[in-house]
GROMACS .gro file of C-alpha atoms in nm:
model
  196
    1MET     CA    1   3.338  12.101   7.420
    2GLN     CA    2   3.232  12.465   7.419
    3VAL     CA    3   2.880  12.588   7.494
    4GLU     CA    4   2.812  12.955   7.423
    5LEU     CA    5   2.485  13.132   7.501
    6LEU     CA    6   2.427  13.345   7.190
    7ASP     CA    7   2.087  13.497   7.255
    8TYR     CA    8   1.797  13.480   7.499
    9THR     CA    9   1.473  13.650   7.595
   10GLU     CA   10   1.563  13.957   7.796
   11ASP     CA   11   1.453  13.940   8.160
   12PRO     CA   12   1.297  13.598   8.100
   13GLU     CA   13   1.153  13.528   8.445
   14TYR     CA   14   0.971  13.859   8.462
   15LYS     CA   15   0.827  13.811   8.113
   16ILE     CA   16   0.711  13.455   8.181
   17GLY     CA   17   0.551  13.575   8.507
   18LEU     CA   18   0.392  13.872   8.329
   19PHE     CA   19   0.245  13.665   8.047
   20SER     CA   20   0.128  13.388   8.279
   21ALA     CA   21  -0.065  13.646   8.484
   22GLU     CA   22  -0.327  13.608   8.212
   23CYS     CA   23  -0.396  13.252   8.329
   24TYR     CA   24  -0.463  13.358   8.687
   25ASP     CA   25  -0.595  13.714   8.643
   26SER     CA   26  -0.308  13.809   8.875
   27LYS     CA   27  -0.097  14.109   8.970
   28LYS     CA   28   0.161  14.222   8.714
   29ASP     CA   29   0.416  14.398   8.934
   30ARG     CA   30   0.771  14.260   8.910
   31GLU     CA   31   0.776  14.088   9.250
   32SER     CA   32   0.445  13.909   9.181
   33CYS     CA   33   0.566  13.802   8.836
   34ILE     CA   34   0.891  13.652   8.969
   35ARG     CA   35   0.703  13.472   9.245
   36ARG     CA   36   0.452  13.341   8.989
   37VAL     CA   37   0.720  13.198   8.756
   38LYS     CA   38   0.863  12.995   9.044
   39HIS     CA   39   0.514  12.877   9.139
   40CYS     CA   40   0.442  12.778   8.777
   41LYS     CA   41   0.761  12.573   8.756
   42ASP     CA   42   0.718  12.409   9.096
   43SER     CA   43   0.351  12.324   9.036
   44GLY     CA   44   0.418  12.177   8.691
   45HIS     CA   45   0.252  12.454   8.488
   46LEU     CA   46   0.546  12.427   8.247
   47SER     CA   47   0.368  12.555   7.935
   48THR     CA   48   0.430  12.905   8.073
   49LEU     CA   49   0.804  12.845   8.015
   50ARG     CA   50   0.740  12.849   7.639
   51PHE     CA   51   0.732  13.229   7.652
   52ALA     CA   52   1.110  13.263   7.687
   53ASN     CA   53   1.377  13.131   7.452
   54ALA     CA   54   1.752  13.078   7.437
   55THR     CA   55   1.999  13.002   7.157
   56PHE     CA   56   2.334  12.827   7.205
   57LYS     CA   57   2.634  12.744   6.990
   58ILE     CA   58   2.782  12.409   7.085
   59SER     CA   59   3.116  12.315   6.931
   60GLY     CA   60   3.388  12.058   6.977
   61ILE     CA   61   3.139  11.776   7.032
   62SER     CA   62   3.135  11.446   6.847
   63ARG     CA   63   2.870  11.357   6.595
   64VAL     CA   64   2.770  11.083   6.841
   65CYS     CA   65   2.679  11.363   7.083
   66SER     CA   66   2.505  11.575   6.818
   67HIS     CA   67   2.294  11.274   6.712
   68GLN     CA   68   2.168  11.246   7.071
   69LEU     CA   69   2.106  11.620   7.090
   70VAL     CA   70   1.895  11.643   6.774
   71ARG     CA   71   1.660  11.375   6.906
   72SER     CA   72   1.509  11.643   7.133
   73ALA     CA   73   1.216  11.710   6.903
   74HIS     CA   74   1.106  12.046   7.044
   75LEU     CA   75   1.439  12.222   6.996
   76SER     CA   76   1.560  12.355   6.660
   77TYR     CA   77   1.904  12.301   6.508
   78LEU     CA   78   2.149  12.429   6.248
   79GLN     CA   79   2.454  12.202   6.221
   80LYS     CA   80   2.785  12.235   6.040
   81SER     CA   81   2.739  12.043   5.717
   82GLN     CA   82   2.991  11.780   5.614
   83ARG     CA   83   2.828  11.789   5.272
   84TYR     CA   84   2.925  12.151   5.206
   85VAL     CA   85   3.216  12.214   5.443
   86PHE     CA   86   3.557  12.073   5.353
   87GLU     CA   87   3.701  11.932   5.675
   88LYS     CA   88   4.066  12.038   5.628
   89GLU     CA   89   4.177  11.974   5.986
   90ILE     CA   90   3.965  11.704   6.138
   91GLU     CA   91   3.950  11.673   6.514
   92PHE     CA   92   3.818  11.371   6.698
   93VAL     CA   93   3.663  11.330   7.043
   94GLU     CA   94   3.815  11.054   7.252
   95PRO     CA   95   3.590  10.919   7.527
   96ASP     CA   96   3.739  10.916   7.876
   97SER     CA   97   3.710  10.538   7.890
   98LEU     CA   98   3.976  10.512   7.618
   99LYS     CA   99   4.237  10.614   7.879
  100ASP     CA  100   4.177  10.285   8.061
  101ALA     CA  101   4.204  10.070   7.748
  102PRO     CA  102   4.526   9.877   7.674
  103GLU     CA  103   4.792  10.066   7.482
  104TYR     CA  104   4.755   9.852   7.170
  105TYR     CA  105   4.383   9.936   7.161
  106ARG     CA  106   4.441  10.311   7.206
  107ASN     CA  107   4.701  10.300   6.926
  108ALA     CA  108   4.463  10.111   6.695
  109TRP     CA  109   4.187  10.361   6.777
  110ARG     CA  110   4.407  10.657   6.685
  111LYS     CA  111   4.538  10.484   6.371
  112LEU     CA  112   4.183  10.421   6.253
  113HIS     CA  113   4.107  10.793   6.288
  114ALA     CA  114   4.430  10.896   6.114
  115ASP     CA  115   4.359  10.653   5.828
  116ALA     CA  116   4.001  10.777   5.791
  117GLU     CA  117   4.120  11.138   5.780
  118ALA     CA  118   4.390  11.054   5.522
  119LEU     CA  119   4.141  10.867   5.304
  120TYR     CA  120   3.891  11.154   5.326
  121LEU     CA  121   4.151  11.417   5.234
  122ALA     CA  122   4.303  11.207   4.954
  123GLY     CA  123   3.963  11.146   4.802
  124ILE     CA  124   3.879  11.516   4.788
  125ASN     CA  125   4.225  11.658   4.712
  126ASN     CA  126   4.280  11.413   4.424
  127LYS     CA  127   3.920  11.450   4.304
  128TYR     CA  128   3.856  11.077   4.337
  129ILE     CA  129   3.526  11.145   4.511
  130VAL     CA  130   3.305  11.446   4.580
  131LYS     CA  131   3.297  11.603   4.927
  132GLU     CA  132   2.944  11.488   5.007
  133ASP     CA  133   3.047  11.127   4.942
  134ALA     CA  134   3.394  11.148   5.098
  135ARG     CA  135   3.232  11.218   5.436
  136PHE     CA  136   3.103  10.859   5.448
  137VAL     CA  137   3.447  10.744   5.563
  138LEU     CA  138   3.464  10.977   5.865
  139PRO     CA  139   3.398  10.824   6.208
  140GLN     CA  140   3.121  10.957   6.431
  141SER     CA  141   3.387  11.079   6.672
  142CYS     CA  142   3.484  11.369   6.444
  143THR     CA  143   3.387  11.705   6.590
  144THR     CA  144   3.103  11.924   6.481
  145SER     CA  145   2.934  12.249   6.575
  146ILE     CA  146   2.565  12.313   6.609
  147ILE     CA  147   2.332  12.602   6.688
  148VAL     CA  148   2.045  12.501   6.918
  149THR     CA  149   1.744  12.715   6.996
  150GLY     CA  150   1.431  12.652   7.194
  151ASN     CA  151   1.189  12.771   7.452
  152PHE     CA  152   1.260  12.721   7.820
  153GLN     CA  153   1.015  12.432   7.853
  154ALA     CA  154   1.189  12.238   7.573
  155LEU     CA  155   1.533  12.322   7.716
  156LEU     CA  156   1.429  12.214   8.065
  157ASP     CA  157   1.297  11.886   7.926
  158PHE     CA  158   1.626  11.827   7.739
  159ILE     CA  159   1.829  11.911   8.052
  160ASN     CA  160   1.624  11.682   8.277
  161LEU     CA  161   1.660  11.394   8.033
  162ARG     CA  162   2.027  11.434   7.936
  163SER     CA  163   2.178  11.548   8.266
  164SER     CA  164   2.083  11.219   8.427
  165LYS     CA  165   2.370  11.018   8.570
  166TYR     CA  166   2.262  10.743   8.329
  167ALA     CA  167   2.316  10.960   8.019
  168GLN     CA  168   2.628  10.922   7.805
  169LYS     CA  169   2.897  11.148   7.951
  170GLU     CA  170   2.949  11.383   7.655
  171ILE     CA  171   2.580  11.473   7.609
  172ARG     CA  172   2.545  11.492   7.988
  173ASN     CA  173   2.821  11.753   8.004
  174VAL     CA  174   2.648  11.955   7.729
  175ALA     CA  175   2.315  11.942   7.915
  176ILE     CA  176   2.470  12.046   8.246
  177GLU     CA  177   2.659  12.335   8.084
  178ILE     CA  178   2.343  12.461   7.907
  179ASN     CA  179   2.159  12.436   8.239
  180ASN     CA  180   2.426  12.625   8.431
  181GLN     CA  181   2.433  12.907   8.178
  182LEU     CA  182   2.053  12.934   8.192
  183ALA     CA  183   2.066  12.928   8.574
  184LYS     CA  184   2.254  13.259   8.559
  185ILE     CA  185   1.969  13.431   8.373
  186ALA     CA  186   1.671  13.239   8.515
  187PRO     CA  187   1.763  13.097   8.860
  188ASN     CA  188   1.401  13.031   8.957
  189ILE     CA  189   1.366  12.794   8.662
  190PHE     CA  190   1.711  12.639   8.618
  191GLU     CA  191   1.908  12.528   8.924
  192HIS     CA  192   2.288  12.508   8.909
  193LYS     CA  193   2.410  12.149   8.864
  194GLU     CA  194   2.753  12.001   8.925
  195PHE     CA  195   2.947  11.789   8.679
  196LEU     CA  196   3.006  11.439   8.811
   0.00000   0.00000   0.00000
């Protein structure tokens, strides 16, 4: 899994504090603005966080993970298309729990993936089936890449939901990594979290 911060609102905490001064008819100096953004977050005035945005590229995740990600309705997405992109070298994500499975099961798992890839490639290379239909045979564990963009309120909501210890591990790792990258640029909004 790779999470790359591609773009974000410059000096986001100052700008959120500056714009939210309108709500309180408050001071607009830098120190007051930074203090205000922390107050807004801590008091639950989260709509102010909509005035800063960030965009990430997430790659090397399974389609299982991307399906969970795109359920966050207030973020926007552009995902690598299996309809248009010919998957020449397919990679698969193996969950950590597979390591504890019996050897015969691990071998069957890997054979299933190899067979699916071979069937996909044979269908396209021999023109038995068009690319958009060949993708039906690929397991959800095949990797994908996705661009995600959203305002800080939507990102914070996603992080709070998906970084929970009850979340599936792959999406949890994505959420924690997004959070930790945002914590570097907006530490009064996003607090550094550890992977567990």
